[in-house]
XYZ file of C-alpha atoms in Angstrom:
665
model
C 128.221 115.741 164.676
C 124.723 116.721 165.684
C 122.982 115.843 168.839
C 123.356 115.960 172.563
C 126.708 115.442 174.168
C 127.315 112.363 176.265
C 126.470 113.278 179.849
C 123.371 111.079 180.046
C 124.549 108.517 177.479
C 128.022 107.248 176.637
C 127.241 105.553 173.306
C 128.519 107.945 170.569
C 125.876 106.734 168.125
C 123.062 107.466 170.568
C 124.503 110.901 171.293
C 124.082 111.772 167.627
C 120.395 110.795 167.471
C 118.947 113.379 169.867
C 119.016 117.055 170.652
C 119.667 118.151 174.230
C 115.979 118.958 174.743
C 114.819 115.593 173.363
C 117.221 113.638 175.523
C 116.196 115.415 178.704
C 112.519 114.881 177.900
C 113.061 111.164 177.273
C 115.088 110.877 180.473
C 112.127 112.312 182.371
C 109.781 109.788 180.750
C 112.160 106.929 181.503
C 112.543 107.920 185.164
C 108.782 108.178 185.515
C 108.237 104.724 183.985
C 110.816 103.106 186.217
C 109.492 104.839 189.338
C 106.109 103.116 188.964
C 107.421 99.688 190.002
C 111.004 100.301 191.029
C 112.427 98.808 187.851
C 111.638 98.595 184.138
C 111.810 95.377 182.083
C 111.609 94.758 178.339
C 108.112 93.360 178.851
C 106.954 96.614 180.484
C 107.905 98.838 177.559
C 104.940 98.172 175.263
C 102.375 99.462 177.767
C 104.411 102.262 179.308
C 105.495 103.755 175.977
C 101.861 104.593 175.203
C 102.425 108.115 176.516
C 105.247 108.852 174.064
C 104.443 110.944 171.001
C 104.384 109.112 167.619
C 105.170 105.753 169.260
C 102.094 105.884 171.481
C 99.835 107.635 168.996
C 100.400 105.478 165.924
C 101.016 101.983 167.291
C 98.652 99.960 169.436
C 99.984 98.342 172.594
C 99.810 94.933 170.908
C 101.738 96.212 167.883
C 104.404 97.633 170.166
C 104.550 94.390 172.143
C 104.909 92.244 169.020
C 107.573 94.548 167.587
C 109.624 94.579 170.808
C 109.288 90.806 171.322
C 110.573 90.245 167.803
C 113.664 92.318 168.569
C 114.258 91.333 172.197
C 112.746 87.966 173.230
C 114.102 88.144 176.821
C 111.181 90.113 178.233
C 112.362 89.889 181.853
C 115.656 91.674 181.216
C 115.919 94.974 183.060
C 116.105 98.076 180.890
C 118.625 100.877 181.371
C 118.306 104.326 179.795
C 120.486 103.609 176.748
C 118.562 100.418 175.975
C 115.299 102.357 176.338
C 116.549 104.947 173.824
C 117.426 102.251 171.278
C 113.979 100.664 171.577
C 112.361 104.104 171.307
C 114.311 104.925 168.122
C 113.315 101.670 166.462
C 109.658 102.003 167.469
C 109.611 105.628 166.335
C 111.008 104.675 162.921
C 108.527 101.805 162.643
C 105.614 104.092 163.536
C 106.814 106.735 161.056
C 106.931 104.102 158.322
C 103.371 103.096 159.123
C 102.086 106.656 158.863
C 104.166 107.532 155.801
C 105.827 110.483 157.484
C 109.469 109.920 156.424
C 111.109 112.233 153.901
C 109.056 112.769 150.778
C 111.845 113.806 148.438
C 114.637 111.495 149.488
C 116.237 108.988 147.164
C 114.210 105.829 146.707
C 117.158 103.462 146.588
C 116.517 101.531 149.794
C 116.690 104.693 151.882
C 113.591 103.321 153.525
C 115.380 100.175 154.563
C 117.783 102.135 156.720
C 115.149 104.311 158.318
C 111.885 102.433 158.597
C 112.994 99.090 160.022
C 110.776 96.967 157.843
C 111.389 93.403 158.937
C 111.104 91.811 155.534
C 113.958 91.634 153.079
C 113.790 91.013 149.363
C 115.425 87.705 148.523
C 115.803 88.916 144.952
C 117.662 92.030 146.088
C 119.808 89.983 148.433
C 120.744 87.618 145.593
C 121.565 90.570 143.342
C 123.797 92.274 145.894
C 125.511 88.988 146.774
C 126.330 88.523 143.073
C 127.727 92.074 142.995
C 129.908 91.386 146.041
C 131.114 88.067 144.647
C 132.051 89.796 141.400
C 133.816 92.887 142.734
C 135.548 91.417 145.796
C 136.486 88.035 144.339
C 140.182 88.926 144.186
C 140.420 90.365 147.703
C 143.131 88.529 149.620
C 141.344 88.605 152.970
C 137.807 87.873 151.765
C 138.598 85.124 149.251
C 138.199 82.507 151.956
C 134.567 83.604 152.384
C 133.716 84.153 148.715
C 131.735 83.354 146.704
C 128.844 83.814 149.115
C 125.877 81.502 148.632
C 122.932 83.781 147.737
C 120.351 81.220 148.844
C 121.731 81.152 152.386
C 122.076 83.844 155.045
C 125.872 83.661 154.970
C 126.044 87.306 153.862
C 124.651 88.527 157.174
C 127.149 86.459 159.136
C 130.128 87.635 157.092
C 129.254 91.333 157.478
C 129.261 91.067 161.273
C 133.011 91.755 161.544
C 132.737 94.914 159.426
C 135.536 93.991 157.022
C 133.387 93.194 153.981
C 131.462 96.460 154.203
C 134.687 98.474 154.570
C 136.038 96.768 151.459
C 132.763 97.355 149.595
C 132.936 101.068 150.434
C 136.381 101.175 148.859
C 135.027 99.522 145.718
C 132.280 102.150 145.524
C 134.570 105.122 146.189
C 138.210 104.010 145.901
C 140.515 105.314 148.596
C 137.794 106.200 151.108
C 139.207 103.841 153.747
C 142.886 103.226 154.269
C 142.906 99.436 154.514
C 145.780 99.656 156.991
C 143.177 100.886 159.472
C 140.863 97.856 159.080
C 141.231 95.114 161.684
C 141.602 91.989 159.558
C 142.677 89.241 161.927
C 140.872 85.941 161.398
C 139.401 86.138 164.904
C 138.535 89.642 166.088
C 137.749 90.433 169.686
C 134.583 92.497 170.362
C 136.569 95.713 170.709
C 138.309 95.253 167.329
C 135.020 94.325 165.691
C 133.393 97.454 167.094
C 136.234 99.548 165.666
C 135.524 98.116 162.212
C 131.819 98.862 162.590
C 132.549 102.442 163.648
C 134.981 102.905 160.752
C 132.408 101.495 158.337
C 129.531 103.696 159.531
C 131.555 106.914 159.582
C 133.005 106.128 156.143
C 129.557 105.271 154.756
C 128.339 108.688 155.938
C 131.369 110.275 154.313
C 130.479 108.892 150.868
C 126.824 109.932 151.125
C 124.982 106.991 152.700
C 122.136 107.622 155.133
C 122.890 105.765 158.369
C 120.769 107.718 160.838
C 119.159 104.649 162.408
C 122.066 102.216 162.141
C 124.445 101.636 165.055
C 127.283 99.266 165.815
C 124.878 97.064 167.769
C 122.951 96.387 164.565
C 126.097 94.828 163.078
C 126.611 92.677 166.154
C 123.007 91.494 166.135
C 123.004 91.017 162.357
C 119.922 93.135 161.618
C 119.317 91.844 158.111
C 117.088 94.603 156.766
C 119.505 97.277 157.988
C 122.584 95.533 156.624
C 120.911 94.971 153.247
C 119.810 98.598 153.200
C 123.352 99.813 153.828
C 124.825 97.430 151.240
C 122.310 98.628 148.663
C 123.222 102.272 149.269
C 126.933 101.540 148.877
C 126.326 99.630 145.635
C 124.089 102.417 144.358
C 126.856 104.972 144.916
C 129.249 102.762 142.938
C 126.828 102.237 140.050
C 125.967 105.928 139.748
C 129.534 107.178 140.119
C 129.943 107.973 136.414
C 126.708 109.955 136.128
C 128.259 113.402 136.261
C 129.931 115.679 133.752
C 133.341 115.314 135.350
C 133.438 111.529 134.907
C 131.374 111.408 131.698
C 131.674 114.717 129.815
C 129.643 113.183 126.966
C 126.563 113.804 129.142
C 126.659 117.369 127.845
C 124.867 115.910 124.816
C 121.721 115.713 126.964
C 121.362 119.512 127.042
C 120.707 121.956 124.244
C 122.757 124.961 125.333
C 124.993 126.323 128.056
C 122.034 127.532 130.136
C 120.988 123.940 130.766
C 124.438 122.694 131.747
C 124.342 124.192 135.244
C 120.952 122.574 135.799
C 122.316 119.212 134.633
C 125.314 119.538 136.952
C 123.019 120.092 139.927
C 120.793 117.061 139.289
C 121.144 113.952 141.451
C 122.563 110.912 139.602
C 119.184 109.133 139.479
C 117.629 112.106 137.666
C 120.521 112.249 135.208
C 120.074 108.528 134.549
C 116.371 109.072 133.807
C 117.197 111.995 131.527
C 119.750 109.853 129.694
C 117.233 107.031 129.286
C 114.576 109.376 127.870
C 117.173 110.999 125.609
C 117.935 107.597 124.074
C 114.248 106.634 123.886
C 113.566 109.701 121.720
C 115.565 107.934 119.007
C 113.019 105.112 119.050
C 109.281 104.850 118.280
C 108.586 104.828 122.038
C 106.605 107.985 122.877
C 106.170 107.807 126.661
C 108.362 109.591 129.205
C 109.954 107.367 131.849
C 109.755 109.182 135.186
C 110.666 106.368 137.595
C 112.333 102.972 137.791
C 109.212 101.158 138.944
C 105.772 101.480 137.369
C 107.034 103.101 134.159
C 109.234 100.106 133.275
C 107.044 97.226 134.524
C 105.814 96.316 131.042
C 109.449 96.150 129.759
C 108.523 98.131 126.621
C 110.824 101.019 127.481
C 113.668 98.563 128.044
C 113.030 96.849 124.706
C 113.265 100.167 122.835
C 116.253 101.366 124.864
C 118.301 98.253 124.116
C 117.323 98.386 120.448
C 118.770 101.906 120.294
C 121.961 101.042 122.174
C 122.645 97.588 120.702
C 120.542 97.030 117.566
C 122.826 94.191 116.486
C 121.487 92.062 119.350
C 117.791 92.892 118.958
C 115.007 90.331 118.662
C 111.952 91.507 116.612
C 109.578 89.414 118.723
C 110.389 91.400 121.874
C 107.987 94.164 120.846
C 105.306 91.844 119.488
C 104.706 89.586 122.491
C 101.708 90.559 124.607
C 102.776 89.135 127.970
C 104.969 91.608 129.956
C 106.759 88.737 131.697
C 107.738 87.137 128.377
C 108.817 90.535 127.060
C 110.939 91.063 130.175
C 112.614 87.695 129.576
C 113.433 88.680 125.983
C 114.772 92.032 127.193
C 117.137 90.268 129.584
C 118.270 87.929 126.795
C 119.078 91.050 124.746
C 120.950 92.542 127.708
C 122.823 89.271 128.159
C 123.995 89.319 124.528
C 125.418 92.811 125.044
C 127.052 91.812 128.343
C 124.599 93.579 130.672
C 122.473 90.888 132.279
C 122.976 91.720 135.906
C 121.026 92.825 138.988
C 117.500 91.669 138.167
C 115.217 88.966 136.798
C 112.151 89.143 134.573
C 110.010 88.928 137.717
C 111.826 91.934 139.212
C 110.974 93.948 136.098
C 107.251 93.136 136.115
C 107.144 93.582 139.901
C 108.589 97.078 139.441
C 111.452 96.716 141.927
C 112.839 100.301 141.990
C 116.193 99.357 143.498
C 117.028 96.585 141.060
C 115.666 98.402 138.011
C 117.799 101.411 138.853
C 120.835 99.138 139.265
C 120.087 97.471 135.913
C 119.818 100.761 134.013
C 122.946 102.141 135.714
C 124.836 99.000 134.688
C 123.666 99.458 131.074
C 124.858 103.085 131.188
C 128.283 102.017 132.473
C 128.606 99.369 129.764
C 127.203 101.242 126.759
C 125.839 104.761 127.131
C 125.415 105.472 123.413
C 126.552 109.081 123.826
C 128.530 110.981 121.248
C 132.194 111.827 121.676
C 131.969 115.006 119.619
C 134.914 117.163 120.623
C 132.935 120.319 119.897
C 130.416 119.583 122.607
C 132.926 118.318 125.125
C 135.259 121.264 124.564
C 132.356 123.496 125.596
C 132.768 122.143 129.119
C 136.247 123.649 129.270
C 134.664 127.099 129.395
C 132.794 126.248 132.598
C 134.401 127.268 135.888
C 136.061 124.285 137.552
C 136.768 125.248 141.138
C 137.981 122.100 142.874
C 137.932 123.829 146.257
C 134.275 124.855 145.877
C 133.399 121.332 144.744
C 135.139 119.747 147.753
C 133.542 122.131 150.237
C 130.095 121.593 148.708
C 130.597 117.845 149.152
C 131.664 118.202 152.806
C 128.708 120.403 153.737
C 126.243 118.252 151.786
C 127.279 115.040 153.525
C 127.371 116.785 156.910
C 123.819 118.123 156.471
C 122.574 114.721 155.287
C 124.158 113.057 158.324
C 121.915 115.107 160.623
C 118.791 113.205 159.570
C 116.751 116.083 158.149
C 113.416 115.427 156.434
C 114.903 115.589 152.941
C 118.114 114.148 151.517
C 119.953 116.810 149.525
C 122.004 116.206 146.392
C 123.415 119.694 145.854
C 123.683 122.440 148.459
C 123.499 125.220 145.888
C 120.150 123.969 144.553
C 118.494 122.036 147.362
C 118.906 124.711 150.063
C 117.406 127.540 148.039
C 113.953 127.380 149.631
C 115.496 127.712 153.110
C 113.602 124.796 154.676
C 116.518 122.354 155.082
C 118.680 125.187 156.408
C 116.017 125.912 159.036
C 115.891 122.210 159.954
C 119.682 122.134 160.218
C 119.701 125.229 162.424
C 117.119 123.594 164.668
C 119.295 120.482 164.968
C 122.368 122.556 165.795
C 120.558 124.936 168.181
C 117.225 123.403 169.270
C 114.375 125.888 169.590
C 116.075 128.690 167.699
C 113.761 128.498 164.651
C 110.373 130.198 164.686
C 108.404 127.502 162.872
C 105.206 129.569 162.994
C 106.546 131.864 160.283
C 108.374 129.147 158.292
C 106.997 127.943 154.953
C 106.994 124.179 154.435
C 107.803 122.727 150.964
C 106.615 122.447 148.309
C 106.917 126.222 147.956
C 105.724 127.690 144.677
C 105.750 131.384 145.487
C 109.275 132.886 145.370
C 108.626 135.354 148.204
C 107.834 132.422 150.535
C 111.308 131.037 149.858
C 112.783 134.466 150.578
C 110.888 134.557 153.891
C 112.486 131.261 154.938
C 115.939 132.402 153.873
C 115.536 135.751 155.600
C 114.931 133.854 158.840
C 118.042 131.749 158.100
C 120.126 134.930 157.796
C 118.494 136.480 160.874
C 119.327 133.400 162.974
C 122.878 133.430 161.604
C 123.334 136.982 162.847
C 121.826 135.946 166.184
C 124.526 133.244 166.373
C 127.147 135.931 165.624
C 128.010 134.681 162.130
C 129.855 137.112 159.878
C 127.136 137.846 157.296
C 128.144 141.133 155.747
C 126.195 141.773 152.545
C 124.325 138.449 152.763
C 120.538 138.556 152.372
C 117.940 135.827 152.178
C 117.574 136.358 148.446
C 121.256 135.427 147.928
C 120.443 131.933 149.160
C 117.294 131.769 147.009
C 119.392 132.755 143.991
C 121.930 130.016 144.743
C 124.927 132.322 145.311
C 127.663 129.719 145.781
C 130.209 131.834 147.619
C 127.708 133.139 150.151
C 126.048 129.762 150.706
C 129.438 128.150 151.391
C 130.326 131.028 153.730
C 127.121 130.496 155.722
C 127.476 126.693 155.861
C 131.074 126.870 157.045
C 130.119 129.136 159.935
C 127.158 126.903 160.784
C 129.293 123.756 160.799
C 131.954 125.465 162.879
C 129.354 126.764 165.335
C 128.006 123.217 165.678
C 131.449 121.840 166.529
C 132.146 124.581 169.077
C 128.731 124.057 170.689
C 129.322 120.326 170.986
C 132.576 121.037 172.774
C 130.968 123.688 174.956
C 128.191 121.271 175.944
C 130.764 118.956 177.493
C 130.148 120.970 180.639
C 132.133 118.709 182.904
C 135.170 119.872 180.912
C 134.304 123.380 179.756
C 132.060 124.419 182.663
C 129.725 125.846 180.021
C 132.225 128.463 178.866
C 132.696 129.325 175.230
C 135.338 127.279 173.437
C 137.308 129.098 170.780
C 139.594 128.132 167.919
C 142.525 129.127 170.130
C 141.410 126.631 172.782
C 141.248 123.830 170.214
C 144.694 124.705 168.905
C 146.122 124.856 172.434
C 144.502 121.540 173.390
C 145.974 119.754 170.363
C 149.464 121.119 170.941
C 149.289 120.234 174.651
C 148.215 116.646 173.943
C 151.021 116.129 171.451
C 153.582 117.792 173.695
C 152.519 115.741 176.737
C 153.038 112.568 174.712
C 156.723 113.459 174.354
C 156.690 114.753 170.770
C 158.267 117.959 169.560
C 155.636 118.474 166.832
C 153.283 121.433 167.037
C 151.077 123.514 164.774
C 151.229 127.283 164.800
C 147.754 127.682 163.281
C 145.204 125.692 161.333
C 146.860 126.856 158.123
C 150.389 125.862 159.182
C 151.938 124.406 155.996
C 154.021 121.952 158.025
C 150.773 120.049 158.670
C 150.735 118.807 155.071
C 152.755 115.668 155.870
C 150.165 114.569 158.425
C 152.690 113.676 161.126
C 151.221 116.101 163.678
C 147.762 114.543 163.391
C 149.123 111.025 163.584
C 150.901 112.006 166.789
C 147.712 113.652 168.076
C 145.698 110.490 167.374
C 148.386 108.402 169.024
C 148.287 110.737 172.044
C 144.520 110.389 172.537
C 144.528 106.632 171.815
C 148.031 105.129 171.994
C 147.127 101.922 170.161
C 145.353 103.661 167.263
C 148.378 104.319 165.046
C 150.632 101.577 163.710
C 153.803 103.599 163.255
C 155.459 100.860 161.225
C 152.999 101.753 158.433
C 153.707 105.495 158.536
C 156.243 107.413 156.467
C 157.842 109.988 158.770
C 160.749 111.014 156.585
C 164.105 112.013 158.004
C 165.373 115.278 159.430
C 165.784 117.900 156.749
C 164.116 115.821 154.039
C 160.482 116.444 153.153
C 158.063 113.610 152.572
C 157.045 112.978 148.967
C 153.567 114.074 147.877
C 152.342 110.499 147.419
C 153.525 109.592 150.933
C 151.800 112.690 152.326
C 148.552 111.565 150.737
C 148.976 108.065 152.186
C 149.457 109.580 155.633
C 146.391 111.814 155.150
C 144.225 108.844 154.135
C 145.462 106.919 157.171
C 144.678 109.863 159.485
C 141.094 110.119 158.240
C 140.495 106.368 158.571
C 141.996 106.201 162.069
C 139.890 109.170 163.211
C 136.717 107.570 161.837
C 137.687 104.258 163.403
C 137.853 105.951 166.807
C 134.398 107.449 166.282
C 135.015 110.877 164.768
C 132.341 111.934 162.285
C 134.381 113.787 159.672
C 133.807 114.527 156.000
C 137.090 115.938 154.724
C 139.247 114.438 151.962
C 142.990 113.623 152.051
C 143.621 116.670 149.848
C 142.242 118.898 152.598
C 145.124 117.758 154.790
C 147.898 117.731 152.180
C 146.844 121.166 150.909
C 146.223 122.395 154.493
C 142.668 123.633 154.028
C 142.386 125.570 157.286
C 138.613 125.114 157.566
C 138.816 121.344 157.280
C 141.940 121.193 159.487
C 139.940 122.952 162.218
C 137.035 120.505 161.903
C 139.412 117.528 162.039
C 141.172 118.806 165.153
C 137.911 119.714 166.879
C 136.417 116.308 166.063
C 139.365 114.521 167.656
C 139.138 116.818 170.687
C 135.393 116.177 170.987
C 135.887 112.412 170.788
C 138.593 112.467 173.440
C 136.830 114.730 175.923
C 133.550 112.814 175.834
C 135.223 109.523 176.805
C 134.448 108.465 180.373
C 137.399 109.482 182.573
C 138.200 105.922 183.632
C 138.284 104.814 179.987
C 140.390 107.648 178.649
C 143.314 106.074 176.784
C 145.881 108.407 178.172
C 148.181 108.799 181.105
C 146.819 112.300 181.636
C 145.330 112.643 185.081
C 141.954 114.125 185.858
C 143.540 117.205 187.326
C 145.595 117.673 184.191
C 142.416 117.498 182.124
C 140.960 120.175 184.317
C 143.956 122.451 183.868
C 143.642 122.196 180.101
C 140.038 123.246 179.965
C 140.320 125.940 182.635
C 142.080 128.002 179.965
C 138.822 128.291 178.024
C 137.861 131.919 177.816
C 134.516 133.623 178.203
C 135.067 135.619 175.050
C 133.036 135.225 171.899
C 134.312 132.994 169.132
C 137.843 133.944 168.219
C 139.160 133.470 164.699
C 142.755 134.373 165.408
C 143.993 130.805 165.481
C 142.454 129.661 162.251
C 141.769 132.941 160.483
C 138.689 131.040 159.466
C 136.212 133.856 159.044
C 135.037 133.965 155.462
C 136.707 136.594 153.424
């Protein structure tokens, strides 16, 4: 939900890529370029972009020309501002890749493929992911006419163009993410229906933790192979690493010695837990090295040979450890894996080449199949003494995915651990309110001295107070110490501020006035009432919202064709809807909202349990989507004057919590 609101651009994806300041600056550059000859063509861009920072500094004119010609061969086509922005984004990412400036600490699993626009794809990775898709989606009723996909062809990139396969793959990775009733699955989709699927896919991918900063719906349409493969790889990675946490696999507690280490283990990203598990098993073997990555440390296949001997000694081959040639050893390792039912995702060549993506997938598959961990009840029962706050866990997930969606320099895996040095919080604040951070006094990671972290976090708290957050008894050191309650309190107010600012920045509706929770509540009730429904919500914690009917009627009001009411359980007068039906409605609401273009991170439980914070974000996201639609395209009978009357009620007062009672207690 970051970025500049659509006055200068109408594409929702583009709106999320830039701050207000950046967009105005680029508009000035674009106008200047076009003024030189009266128009601007694709062929002009390479020379005229020389004055742009990063793009002009790190790529020669010939490199820019070759890159642009590869993407857009029609050099005489005239360029509008939105097209210029798309070219700029791709060139910027390409230049950043060349200089090595992307995030240093982000996950290695093809994150680069979604952000650096490398134009080569790994045929081995493609074949591996095609095999995964063929295996997990073979029984899908809609896709069975396309499967199995031929890995040696480019059929995969044609099939993903309608968005259906990727939506289905997301549901395999994290079941229930997308309500399949919301997917357009006709045999022949028109461009509008296809775009809806792409939008649903991208917003859902963000909601399960994928990085999609430089992927837009146009990339689906044009079949950008490196981007599609990068997204597929991230989705598959999430599926393969799903069990690498104490909730899904409590036996992982065996990896730590005492209770003090459990919290640390719980905060580790799945890849780190997988490495720790692998080294834990290798300690049972004669292998003395520590494996610290899934590339150079496993290229000789020795670690794999010892690991499989520990996990499945009955299938071992003594010659595996005696052969001198790494390639031959890798082949024997895969034969061992095959005998234990784990030969998947890579070849012997991939091992000796050190492919990090496929090696990680291979080890994760071994873990899923045979982790070799104890099932001692004594150790597992210890976990029962740990606090298990489902609400805290859900909120941490929402804020983590929201922060990651902003495109900061570092991908975070746990807000309580990864925000403690203050740097990502400062970056997030700068995205939400450009220019508000004093970078001259900020300390860039890696930060070894504790007081430097406190300095960053003190500025975070100071800015929060400047933005009128309620920060009673919160100090920078609380963030450094990882105080969960206070960190969640700060992040909620920051996310809420971001939403209200986005709405405020729609100046042609709000006239620059502050928008409050009361205004959002009033807008939603007015839209539903104007559509002829009697439903209403009294506040964002109104328990009647648990059945989801109000939000379905709100979505139907802002886009009449969005809800298929024949698929919805409405219940009858005086009879409440069953819990399972409420959850089905909630899942449908979230998928429909994402399909429209709302970037939301809540779970169905947040609706059925009426989590007032998440209910506010959902309502505000729908309002933001509706108000930023061009007037002539607005899917509503509401006239322009009626729109004006709704927003004229916006007050000049500071943020008001009376509607949601959402200030942190």
